[in-house]
Coordinates of C-alpha atoms in Angstrom, one line a residue:
Chain T
M1 CA 31.0 56.7 -4.3
I2 CA 30.3 60.9 -5.7
T3 CA 32.3 63.1 -3.7
L4 CA 30.3 67.1 -2.8
V5 CA 33.7 69.1 -3.9
K6 CA 34.3 73.0 -4.2
Q7 CA 34.9 73.6 -7.2
S8 CA 38.3 75.8 -6.9
E9 CA 39.0 72.3 -5.6
K10 CA 40.8 71.4 -9.4
Q11 CA 41.9 67.8 -10.2
Y12 CA 41.9 66.7 -13.6
D13 CA 40.6 63.4 -14.0
S14 CA 38.1 62.3 -16.2
F15 CA 34.6 63.9 -13.6
F16 CA 36.5 67.5 -13.9
H17 CA 33.8 70.3 -15.4
S18 CA 34.1 74.0 -16.0
I19 CA 31.6 75.6 -14.5
S20 CA 32.3 77.8 -11.1
L21 CA 30.9 79.0 -8.1
D22 CA 31.1 83.1 -7.4
E23 CA 31.3 82.3 -3.6
E24 CA 30.2 86.0 -2.8
S25 CA 26.9 85.4 -5.5
C26 CA 25.4 82.4 -5.4
K27 CA 22.8 83.0 -2.4
G28 CA 22.3 79.3 -1.9
C29 CA 18.6 79.6 -3.9
I30 CA 17.2 76.8 -6.1
N31 CA 17.5 77.8 -9.0
C32 CA 20.2 75.7 -11.0
L33 CA 19.4 73.3 -8.6
K34 CA 16.1 72.0 -9.6
R35 CA 17.0 73.1 -13.3
C36 CA 20.6 70.8 -13.6
P37 CA 19.6 67.7 -16.5
T38 CA 21.5 65.4 -14.1
E39 CA 21.0 66.8 -10.6
A40 CA 25.1 67.4 -10.1
I41 CA 23.7 70.4 -8.3
R42 CA 23.4 70.0 -4.3
I43 CA 22.8 73.6 -1.5
R44 CA 25.2 73.2 1.4
R45 CA 26.1 76.0 3.7
G46 CA 23.5 78.5 1.7
K47 CA 26.7 78.2 -1.3
S48 CA 25.6 75.3 -4.2
L49 CA 28.1 73.1 -5.1
I50 CA 28.3 70.1 -7.6
I51 CA 28.8 66.5 -7.7
K52 CA 31.2 66.3 -10.4
E53 CA 30.9 62.5 -11.2
Y54 CA 26.8 64.2 -12.2
C55 CA 28.4 67.5 -14.1
T56 CA 28.2 67.0 -17.8
D57 CA 29.6 70.8 -18.2
C58 CA 25.8 71.5 -19.9
A59 CA 26.1 74.9 -18.5
A60 CA 21.5 74.8 -17.5
C61 CA 23.3 76.3 -14.2
I62 CA 25.1 79.2 -16.0
R63 CA 22.2 80.4 -17.9
V64 CA 19.3 80.1 -15.1
C65 CA 21.4 81.7 -12.5
P66 CA 20.3 85.3 -11.6
H67 CA 22.8 86.3 -9.3
H68 CA 26.0 85.3 -12.1
A69 CA 27.5 82.7 -9.0
K70 CA 27.9 80.2 -11.9
K71 CA 30.3 80.5 -14.7
S72 CA 32.4 78.7 -17.0
T73 CA 36.3 78.7 -16.6
F74 CA 37.9 79.5 -20.0
D75 CA 42.0 81.0 -20.3
S76 CA 41.9 84.6 -20.7
F77 CA 42.6 85.7 -23.5
D78 CA 46.0 87.1 -22.8
S79 CA 47.1 83.8 -22.7
V80 CA 48.1 84.0 -26.0
F81 CA 50.7 86.6 -25.0
G82 CA 51.9 84.5 -21.9
G83 CA 50.6 86.4 -20.0
D84 CA 48.5 84.5 -17.3
G85 CA 51.7 83.6 -16.7
S86 CA 52.6 80.7 -18.9
Q87 CA 55.3 81.1 -21.1
E88 CA 54.3 82.3 -25.1
Y89 CA 54.2 79.9 -27.7
E90 CA 55.8 81.6 -30.4
Y91 CA 53.7 80.6 -32.6
K92 CA 50.5 80.9 -32.3
I93 CA 47.0 79.3 -34.0
A94 CA 43.8 79.9 -33.4
L95 CA 41.1 77.6 -34.3
P96 CA 37.8 79.4 -34.5
P97 CA 34.8 77.3 -34.8
P98 CA 31.6 78.5 -37.0
E99 CA 29.8 79.8 -34.5
L100 CA 32.0 82.5 -34.1
Y101 CA 31.5 83.6 -37.5
A102 CA 27.6 83.6 -36.5
Q103 CA 27.9 87.1 -34.0
F104 CA 27.7 88.9 -36.4
N105 CA 25.7 91.5 -38.4
N106 CA 26.1 91.3 -42.5
L107 CA 29.3 89.5 -42.7
D108 CA 29.2 88.8 -46.3
E109 CA 32.7 86.6 -46.1
K110 CA 34.4 85.2 -43.2
S111 CA 37.2 86.1 -44.2
L112 CA 37.1 89.0 -43.1
V113 CA 36.6 87.3 -39.1
L114 CA 39.3 85.0 -40.6
N115 CA 42.5 88.3 -41.4
A116 CA 40.8 89.5 -38.3
L117 CA 42.2 86.8 -35.7
L118 CA 45.2 87.6 -37.8
G119 CA 45.5 91.2 -36.9
L120 CA 44.9 89.8 -33.3
G121 CA 47.7 88.4 -32.9
F122 CA 48.2 84.8 -33.9
D123 CA 50.4 83.6 -36.9
D124 CA 47.8 80.5 -38.7
V125 CA 44.4 80.6 -38.2
Y126 CA 42.4 77.1 -38.5
E127 CA 38.9 76.7 -39.3
V128 CA 37.4 74.8 -37.1
A129 CA 35.1 73.6 -40.0
A130 CA 37.2 73.0 -42.3
A131 CA 37.8 70.3 -40.1
A132 CA 34.1 69.3 -39.7
E133 CA 33.8 68.4 -43.3
L134 CA 36.5 66.3 -42.8
V135 CA 35.0 64.8 -39.5
S136 CA 31.9 65.0 -42.2
E137 CA 32.8 62.9 -45.3
I138 CA 34.4 60.9 -43.0
T139 CA 31.5 60.1 -41.2
R140 CA 29.4 59.2 -44.1
K141 CA 32.2 56.9 -44.8
L142 CA 31.5 54.8 -42.0
L143 CA 27.8 55.1 -42.1
K144 CA 28.6 53.0 -45.8
N145 CA 30.3 50.0 -43.9
E146 CA 28.2 47.9 -43.4
K147 CA 29.7 46.6 -39.8
A148 CA 28.7 49.5 -38.0
L149 CA 26.0 49.8 -35.4
L150 CA 23.5 52.0 -36.0
P151 CA 22.5 54.9 -35.2
V152 CA 26.1 56.2 -35.0
I153 CA 25.7 58.8 -32.3
S154 CA 27.8 62.2 -33.3
S155 CA 30.6 62.6 -30.6
A156 CA 31.2 66.8 -30.9
C157 CA 28.9 67.6 -28.4
P158 CA 31.4 67.0 -24.9
S159 CA 28.6 67.3 -23.2
V160 CA 26.4 64.6 -24.5
I161 CA 29.3 62.2 -24.3
R162 CA 29.8 62.8 -20.8
L163 CA 25.7 62.2 -20.1
I164 CA 25.8 58.8 -22.0
R165 CA 29.0 58.5 -20.6
V166 CA 27.0 58.0 -17.3
K167 CA 23.6 57.5 -17.6
F168 CA 23.0 55.4 -20.9
P169 CA 25.1 52.7 -20.9
N170 CA 23.7 50.5 -23.9
L171 CA 24.4 53.6 -26.0
V172 CA 28.3 54.1 -25.7
E173 CA 29.2 51.8 -27.9
N174 CA 26.8 53.8 -30.0
I175 CA 29.0 57.0 -29.7
S176 CA 31.2 58.6 -33.2
P177 CA 34.5 57.2 -33.2
L178 CA 35.9 60.1 -34.7
V179 CA 37.2 63.2 -32.7
S180 CA 35.8 66.1 -32.7
P181 CA 36.1 69.0 -35.5
A182 CA 37.7 71.1 -32.8
E183 CA 40.5 68.3 -32.7
M184 CA 41.3 67.3 -35.5
A185 CA 41.1 70.3 -36.7
A186 CA 43.9 71.2 -33.3
N187 CA 46.0 67.8 -35.3
A188 CA 45.7 69.4 -38.5
A189 CA 47.0 73.0 -37.7
V190 CA 49.9 71.5 -35.8
R191 CA 51.5 69.4 -38.7
R192 CA 51.1 72.4 -40.9
A193 CA 52.8 74.3 -38.1
M194 CA 55.4 72.1 -37.5
L195 CA 56.3 71.9 -41.8
R196 CA 56.1 75.1 -42.1
T197 CA 57.9 77.0 -38.4
R198 CA 60.2 73.4 -38.2
L199 CA 59.8 74.3 -34.5
P200 CA 59.2 71.4 -31.6
R201 CA 55.8 71.4 -30.8
E202 CA 56.3 72.9 -27.4
K203 CA 56.6 76.5 -29.2
I204 CA 53.5 76.1 -30.7
G205 CA 50.7 77.3 -28.9
V206 CA 47.2 76.0 -30.4
F207 CA 43.2 78.1 -28.8
F208 CA 40.0 77.4 -29.3
I209 CA 37.7 79.4 -29.5
T210 CA 35.6 78.3 -27.4
P211 CA 31.0 78.4 -27.7
C212 CA 30.7 76.5 -24.2
P213 CA 32.1 74.9 -20.8
A214 CA 31.5 71.9 -21.9
K215 CA 34.7 72.4 -25.1
V216 CA 36.6 73.7 -22.1
T217 CA 36.4 70.5 -20.4
E218 CA 37.9 68.5 -23.7
V219 CA 40.5 70.6 -24.0
Y220 CA 41.8 70.2 -20.0
A221 CA 39.8 65.7 -19.3
P222 CA 39.2 64.8 -22.8
L223 CA 37.7 61.7 -23.1
G224 CA 38.7 59.0 -26.9
V225 CA 41.9 60.8 -26.8
K226 CA 44.7 60.3 -24.0
K227 CA 45.9 64.0 -24.4
S228 CA 44.2 67.3 -26.2
Q229 CA 45.9 69.0 -29.2
I230 CA 44.5 72.2 -27.8
D231 CA 46.7 74.4 -25.9
K232 CA 43.9 77.0 -24.2
A233 CA 40.5 77.5 -25.1
I234 CA 39.7 80.8 -24.8
A235 CA 36.2 82.0 -24.4
L236 CA 34.4 83.4 -27.6
S237 CA 33.1 85.7 -25.8
D238 CA 36.5 87.7 -24.7
V239 CA 37.4 87.1 -28.1
Y240 CA 34.7 88.4 -30.4
P241 CA 35.0 92.6 -28.8
R242 CA 38.5 92.6 -30.0
L243 CA 37.6 91.9 -33.1
L244 CA 34.5 94.8 -33.8
P245 CA 37.5 97.1 -34.4
L246 CA 39.5 95.1 -36.4
M247 CA 37.2 94.9 -38.6
K248 CA 36.2 97.6 -39.2
D249 CA 39.2 99.0 -39.9
I250 CA 40.1 96.1 -43.0
A251 CA 36.8 96.4 -44.5
A252 CA 37.2 100.5 -44.5
R253 CA 40.7 99.4 -46.4
G254 CA 38.7 97.5 -48.2
L255 CA 40.8 94.0 -48.2
E256 CA 38.2 92.1 -46.5
S257 CA 38.3 89.0 -49.1
E258 CA 42.1 89.2 -48.9
A259 CA 42.2 85.9 -46.8
S260 CA 44.5 82.9 -48.5
K261 CA 43.1 79.9 -49.8
E262 CA 44.9 78.3 -47.4
I263 CA 43.1 80.1 -44.4
N264 CA 39.2 80.4 -45.1
K265 CA 38.7 76.9 -46.8
A266 CA 35.2 75.6 -45.2
G267 CA 32.7 75.8 -47.6
R268 CA 28.2 74.9 -46.8
I269 CA 28.3 72.4 -44.5
G270 CA 31.6 73.2 -42.3
V271 CA 29.7 76.0 -41.8
S272 CA 27.0 74.5 -41.7
W273 CA 27.9 72.5 -38.0
G274 CA 27.8 76.0 -35.8
G275 CA 23.9 74.6 -35.8
H276 CA 21.8 72.5 -34.8
G277 CA 21.2 70.2 -38.1
G278 CA 24.8 70.9 -39.3
E279 CA 26.3 67.9 -39.0
A280 CA 23.6 66.0 -40.0
G281 CA 23.0 67.6 -43.2
G282 CA 26.4 67.5 -44.4
L283 CA 25.8 63.6 -43.8
L284 CA 23.6 63.8 -47.1
T285 CA 21.4 61.1 -45.7
D286 CA 17.2 61.5 -44.8
N287 CA 17.8 58.3 -42.0
Y288 CA 18.7 60.7 -39.4
L289 CA 18.0 62.6 -36.4
A290 CA 19.2 66.0 -34.6
V291 CA 18.6 67.0 -31.2
D292 CA 19.2 70.0 -29.6
G293 CA 18.5 70.8 -25.9
I294 CA 19.0 68.9 -22.4
E295 CA 16.4 68.0 -22.0
N296 CA 15.0 66.5 -24.7
V297 CA 18.8 65.2 -25.3
I298 CA 18.0 63.6 -22.3
K299 CA 14.4 62.2 -23.2
A300 CA 15.2 61.4 -27.0
L301 CA 18.5 58.9 -25.7
E302 CA 15.6 57.3 -23.2
D303 CA 13.4 56.3 -26.9
L304 CA 16.4 55.8 -28.0
E305 CA 17.9 53.3 -24.8
D306 CA 14.3 51.4 -25.6
S307 CA 14.6 50.9 -28.8
K308 CA 11.6 53.3 -30.3
F309 CA 14.0 54.3 -33.2
K310 CA 14.1 52.4 -36.4
D311 CA 16.0 53.0 -39.3
L312 CA 17.5 54.7 -38.1
E313 CA 21.7 55.9 -38.8
F314 CA 22.8 58.3 -37.2
I315 CA 21.8 60.7 -34.0
E316 CA 22.2 65.0 -33.9
L317 CA 22.7 65.0 -29.9
N318 CA 23.5 69.4 -29.0
A319 CA 23.2 69.7 -25.5
C320 CA 22.4 73.7 -26.2
S321 CA 18.9 74.6 -27.7
G322 CA 19.8 75.8 -31.4
G323 CA 23.4 74.4 -31.2
C324 CA 26.6 75.1 -30.6
V325 CA 25.1 78.2 -31.7
G326 CA 23.0 78.4 -27.9
G327 CA 26.7 77.2 -25.6
V328 CA 26.9 79.9 -23.2
L329 CA 29.9 81.7 -24.1
A330 CA 28.3 82.7 -27.1
V331 CA 27.4 86.9 -27.4
E332 CA 24.5 86.8 -30.1
N333 CA 20.7 85.0 -29.6
P334 CA 21.5 81.7 -30.7
Y335 CA 18.4 81.7 -33.0
M336 CA 19.3 85.1 -34.9
A337 CA 22.9 83.7 -35.2
K338 CA 21.4 80.7 -36.9
V339 CA 19.6 83.5 -39.5
K340 CA 23.1 84.6 -39.9
L341 CA 25.3 81.4 -39.8
N342 CA 22.3 80.8 -43.4
I343 CA 23.1 84.3 -44.9
L344 CA 26.2 83.4 -45.3
R345 CA 25.9 79.2 -46.3
K346 CA 24.3 80.7 -49.2
Y347 CA 27.8 81.8 -51.2
L348 CA 29.1 80.0 -50.7
P349 CA 30.3 75.9 -52.4
V350 CA 28.6 72.8 -50.8
S351 CA 32.4 71.9 -48.9
G352 CA 35.7 74.1 -48.9
T353 CA 37.4 70.6 -47.3
R354 CA 38.4 67.2 -49.0
M355 CA 40.7 64.0 -47.3
D356 CA 43.2 64.0 -49.9
E357 CA 45.0 61.4 -48.8
A358 CA 43.6 58.3 -46.8
I359 CA 42.1 58.4 -42.9
P360 CA 44.6 60.1 -41.0
P361 CA 45.4 57.9 -37.9
Y362 CA 44.1 61.4 -35.3
A363 CA 40.9 61.6 -36.4
Y364 CA 39.8 58.0 -34.4
H365 CA 39.8 57.9 -30.4
D366 CA 42.8 57.0 -29.3
E367 CA 40.8 55.7 -25.9
K368 CA 37.8 53.7 -25.1
I369 CA 34.8 55.6 -23.9
E370 CA 33.4 53.2 -21.3
F371 CA 30.4 53.5 -19.3
Q372 CA 30.7 54.8 -15.5
P373 CA 28.4 53.7 -12.8
V374 CA 28.9 56.9 -10.7
Y375 CA 24.9 57.1 -9.6
R376 CA 25.1 53.0 -8.7
L377 CA 23.7 53.3 -4.8
G378 CA 25.8 51.2 -3.6
E379 CA 29.2 48.9 -4.4
T380 CA 28.2 46.0 -4.7
L381 CA 24.1 44.6 -5.4
E382 CA 24.0 43.9 -2.2
E383 CA 24.8 47.0 -0.2
S384 CA 22.7 49.0 -3.2
I385 CA 18.8 46.8 -3.1
N386 CA 19.5 47.4 1.0
L387 CA 20.3 51.1 0.1
M388 CA 17.1 51.6 -2.6
M389 CA 15.4 50.0 -0.1
T390 CA 15.8 52.7 2.4
V391 CA 15.2 55.5 0.6
D392 CA 11.6 54.0 -0.9
E393 CA 11.2 54.1 2.7
L394 CA 12.7 57.7 2.6
V395 CA 10.9 58.9 0.3
K396 CA 7.6 58.0 1.8
K397 CA 8.3 60.1 4.1
F398 CA 9.2 63.1 2.5
P399 CA 6.2 64.9 1.4
G400 CA 6.8 64.6 -2.4
L401 CA 7.0 68.8 -2.7
D402 CA 10.2 68.6 -4.6
C403 CA 10.8 72.2 -3.1
G404 CA 14.0 72.1 -2.5
C405 CA 14.4 73.4 1.0
C406 CA 16.7 71.0 2.3
G407 CA 19.4 71.2 -0.7
A408 CA 18.9 68.5 -2.9
P409 CA 17.0 68.4 -6.1
T410 CA 13.3 66.6 -5.2
C411 CA 12.3 64.5 -2.6
R412 CA 13.8 61.2 -4.2
A413 CA 17.3 63.0 -4.5
H414 CA 17.8 63.4 -1.2
A415 CA 16.5 60.4 0.5
E416 CA 19.1 59.0 -1.8
D417 CA 21.5 61.1 -0.1
T418 CA 20.8 60.3 3.2
A419 CA 20.3 57.2 2.7
R420 CA 24.2 57.0 1.3
N421 CA 24.7 59.7 4.7
L422 CA 25.9 62.2 2.9
A423 CA 22.7 64.3 4.1
S424 CA 19.9 63.8 7.1
E425 CA 16.6 62.7 7.6
K426 CA 16.0 66.3 9.5
D427 CA 17.4 68.9 7.3
C428 CA 14.1 68.2 5.4
I429 CA 12.6 71.8 6.8
H430 CA 8.6 70.0 6.6
I431 CA 10.0 66.8 8.4
M432 CA 11.2 69.9 11.1
R433 CA 7.9 71.6 10.9
K434 CA 6.3 68.7 12.3
Y435 CA 9.0 67.6 15.1
L436 CA 8.7 71.5 16.6
H437 CA 5.4 71.3 16.7
K438 CA 5.2 67.5 18.7
A439 CA 8.5 69.1 20.6
E440 CA 5.8 71.9 21.6
G441 CA 2.9 69.8 22.3
L442 CA 1.2 71.7 19.0
E443 CA -1.5 69.9 16.9
I444 CA 0.2 69.7 13.7
H445 CA -1.9 71.4 10.8
E446 CA -1.6 70.1 7.4
S447 CA -0.7 72.7 5.2
Chain A
M1 CA 20.2 38.4 0.4
S2 CA 17.9 41.4 0.0
V3 CA 15.2 41.0 -2.3
L4 CA 14.5 44.3 -3.8
E5 CA 10.3 44.5 -4.3
L6 CA 8.9 46.7 -7.3
H7 CA 4.6 47.3 -8.3
Y8 CA 3.4 49.3 -11.8
D9 CA 0.4 50.0 -12.5
V10 CA -0.8 50.2 -15.9
P11 CA -3.4 52.4 -17.2
G12 CA -5.1 51.1 -20.1
D13 CA -6.3 54.3 -21.8
D14 CA -3.1 56.0 -22.1
F15 CA -0.5 56.0 -25.6
T16 CA 1.1 59.1 -24.4
R17 CA 2.7 56.9 -21.0
A18 CA 2.5 53.2 -22.5
G19 CA 6.4 52.1 -21.5
E20 CA 6.2 54.8 -17.7
A21 CA 6.5 51.4 -16.1
S22 CA 9.5 49.9 -17.5
S23 CA 11.2 53.0 -17.4
A24 CA 10.9 53.2 -14.7
I25 CA 12.0 49.1 -13.6
K26 CA 14.9 50.1 -15.9
N27 CA 16.0 52.9 -14.1
K28 CA 16.1 51.4 -10.9
L29 CA 18.3 48.4 -12.1
K30 CA 20.8 51.0 -13.5
Q31 CA 20.4 52.5 -9.6
I32 CA 21.4 49.1 -8.5
G33 CA 24.4 48.6 -11.0
I34 CA 22.3 45.4 -12.6
A35 CA 25.2 44.9 -15.7
P36 CA 24.0 46.9 -19.6
D37 CA 23.3 43.7 -21.2
I38 CA 20.7 42.4 -18.4
I39 CA 18.9 45.2 -18.3
R40 CA 18.9 45.8 -21.8
N41 CA 16.7 42.3 -22.1
V42 CA 14.8 43.1 -19.0
A43 CA 13.4 46.7 -19.7
I44 CA 12.4 45.2 -23.7
A45 CA 11.2 42.7 -22.3
T46 CA 8.5 44.5 -19.9
Y47 CA 8.5 47.1 -22.3
E48 CA 6.4 44.8 -24.7
G49 CA 4.4 43.5 -21.6
E50 CA 2.9 47.4 -21.0
I51 CA 2.7 48.0 -24.8
N52 CA 0.0 44.8 -25.2
M53 CA -2.1 45.6 -21.7
V54 CA -2.5 48.7 -23.5
I55 CA -3.6 47.8 -26.9
H56 CA -5.4 44.4 -25.8
A57 CA -6.5 44.4 -22.3
N58 CA -7.0 48.3 -20.7
G59 CA -4.0 47.8 -18.7
G60 CA -2.8 45.5 -16.0
T61 CA 0.5 45.4 -13.3
I62 CA 4.1 44.9 -13.1
D63 CA 6.5 43.0 -11.1
A64 CA 9.7 43.0 -10.8
T65 CA 11.3 41.2 -7.7
V66 CA 15.9 41.2 -8.1
D67 CA 17.3 39.1 -5.6
A68 CA 20.9 38.0 -6.3
N69 CA 19.9 35.2 -8.5
A70 CA 17.4 37.2 -11.4
I71 CA 14.8 39.4 -12.1
A72 CA 11.9 37.7 -11.7
L73 CA 8.6 39.5 -13.4
V74 CA 5.1 38.6 -13.3
L75 CA 3.2 40.9 -15.8
K76 CA -1.1 40.7 -14.8
D77 CA -4.2 41.5 -16.6
T78 CA -7.1 41.8 -17.1
G79 CA -8.4 41.6 -20.5
A80 CA -10.3 39.3 -23.0
G81 CA -7.3 36.5 -23.0
I82 CA -5.5 35.1 -25.9
P83 CA -7.7 31.8 -27.4
D84 CA -5.0 30.4 -28.9
V85 CA -1.8 31.1 -27.5
E86 CA 1.1 28.7 -30.0
L87 CA -0.8 31.4 -33.0
A88 CA 0.1 34.1 -30.8
M89 CA 3.7 33.2 -29.7
Q90 CA 4.5 33.1 -33.5
E91 CA 6.1 36.9 -35.5
G92 CA 4.7 38.3 -37.0
Y93 CA 1.2 37.5 -36.0
T94 CA -0.8 40.0 -35.0
T95 CA -5.1 41.1 -33.9
A96 CA -3.7 44.7 -32.9
Q97 CA -6.5 46.8 -34.9
E98 CA -5.5 49.1 -37.7
H99 CA -5.6 52.4 -36.1
I100 CA -3.1 50.5 -33.3
R101 CA -1.4 49.1 -36.1
A102 CA -1.2 53.0 -37.6
L103 CA 0.6 54.2 -34.1
G104 CA 3.5 51.5 -34.8
F105 CA 2.4 48.9 -32.2
G106 CA 0.6 46.3 -32.8
A107 CA 3.7 43.9 -35.3
G108 CA 3.2 40.8 -34.0
M109 CA 6.7 40.5 -32.5
G110 CA 5.6 42.0 -29.0
L111 CA 5.2 38.3 -26.8
P112 CA 8.3 36.6 -29.2
N113 CA 9.8 39.6 -28.5
M114 CA 9.4 38.8 -24.3
R115 CA 10.1 35.5 -24.9
R116 CA 13.6 36.2 -26.9
Y117 CA 14.9 38.3 -24.0
T118 CA 14.3 36.5 -20.9
D119 CA 16.2 33.0 -19.6
E120 CA 12.2 31.7 -18.3
F121 CA 8.8 32.0 -20.0
E122 CA 5.9 31.6 -19.4
L123 CA 2.6 32.6 -19.9
K124 CA -1.0 31.9 -18.9
S125 CA -4.0 33.0 -21.0
E126 CA -7.1 32.3 -19.9
V127 CA -10.2 33.8 -22.1
G128 CA -12.7 36.3 -20.6
K129 CA -10.5 36.5 -17.3
G130 CA -7.0 38.1 -18.5
T131 CA -3.7 37.1 -19.6
E132 CA -0.3 36.1 -17.1
V133 CA 3.5 36.4 -17.4
R134 CA 5.9 35.5 -15.3
M135 CA 9.2 36.0 -16.4
K136 CA 13.1 36.0 -15.6
V137 CA 16.5 37.0 -16.9
Y138 CA 18.9 35.5 -15.1
I139 CA 21.4 37.9 -12.9
K140 CA 24.0 35.7 -12.8
K141 CA 24.4 32.1 -15.6

């Protein structure tokens, strides 16, 4: 069954999401309602609510909200130093994603960013791009395995995984069994820190610099792993302005290339993960598909489900246009960011990281991702068929304008809500108008 | 037990829309909670049939009926008909023209796949009058 809850009532279950609403700013208009790709939004009492079972954290609503009422939740930057009321970790690790490097003008060396992160007060920095290279390496091995179910679908974009989990039951098995680069980086960084400091795990804080709300959700209610090794997700847009003055200072002192090799590891493959096509490019195969933008992703998954794609080995899917550089918490225009990534890539080795030992167990999911039939109308087949027939009858009554005035994105969605007793037929202003005209004895003019 | 009846007209002249009906059926089946593997079989069988109608018969109709036991599919067209059904059922046999095959269709797997992915398959065809395919995919085996 689906639930309509106010987003302040947070529950860290597997349908947790990281989109919040500033109720005062929300006008109850239909912008987010009409643009949500999974029809997860309803307007109730003049405010935009999310059906959490349908929400994939794609952030389409945040992008289109003209009143900036839809927001991404994330941990405040102050949380790094215990400023959010939680205890301050003794040893703090920053996990910068490759898209962070793409935010700055004229950045020739990423060591400048990494040094500035240390300058902010982090004790260690572990590049997500470095971990991404390991994910690429293991995926290459995976594709060579005869038993692999092809095509393998990337598990890197949490929004895409959530989408597949509720809408594409026949593709769940194709999702890569590997954790995301950020999770991989967290695991490796924690191990390095524990060896180095002898501190217990709970004294070590792992802070991921997130480009989007979907990756915040991956910290608090991950899919595929029982518990994330990332402790907090701080926003890229919060870190960016704090890095700028530090970077200027470091550059002025001529220290921009000073970063230990241990920190500055990632090469071209890892850095490319920040943009669309980068992940697939790192697999060194031509039989791949890379799709960006949530609407395009849905279309591609539909086609894949209908077996329209032949001979593919790998599919990279990014909910955001442009890839992770297009996340709503990034600062730079995603297309400009990609140009900057390309420039930065130029002088890097192909790959800076290699798997020295056997594949660590933490590289793999430790929990199965399972299909969740949240779009099912009823609990049993009988009930579902009956509801479907009710819906089909109701749809005939509605005008088919998909105007959104009733609070549902389409007439069909409203019919489904009505059949499930989550809304009333009379929420349709066109039906109400006819009703009123009749009551007043007026002739009905179709408009 | 209630029975869900779905009807779709398949336009004959538009390749870009081929697959719309099977996609719609697929999404309806997802909404009523049919098991994923059964949906896959129905989707493949209807998609192949729909493509056949567009390539060979200038369109037709698809009727799907869902009850507690099975999904029954009836695909009808008033196209040229199939002169030799046994030959047409052979894998790889195709009468699709070169420009159709260039689009990736007409590999001669349509009818064999429809039979492979369904539990019951029956094909009636009369040259000059049209073709009718009746298929069933069991929900309860």
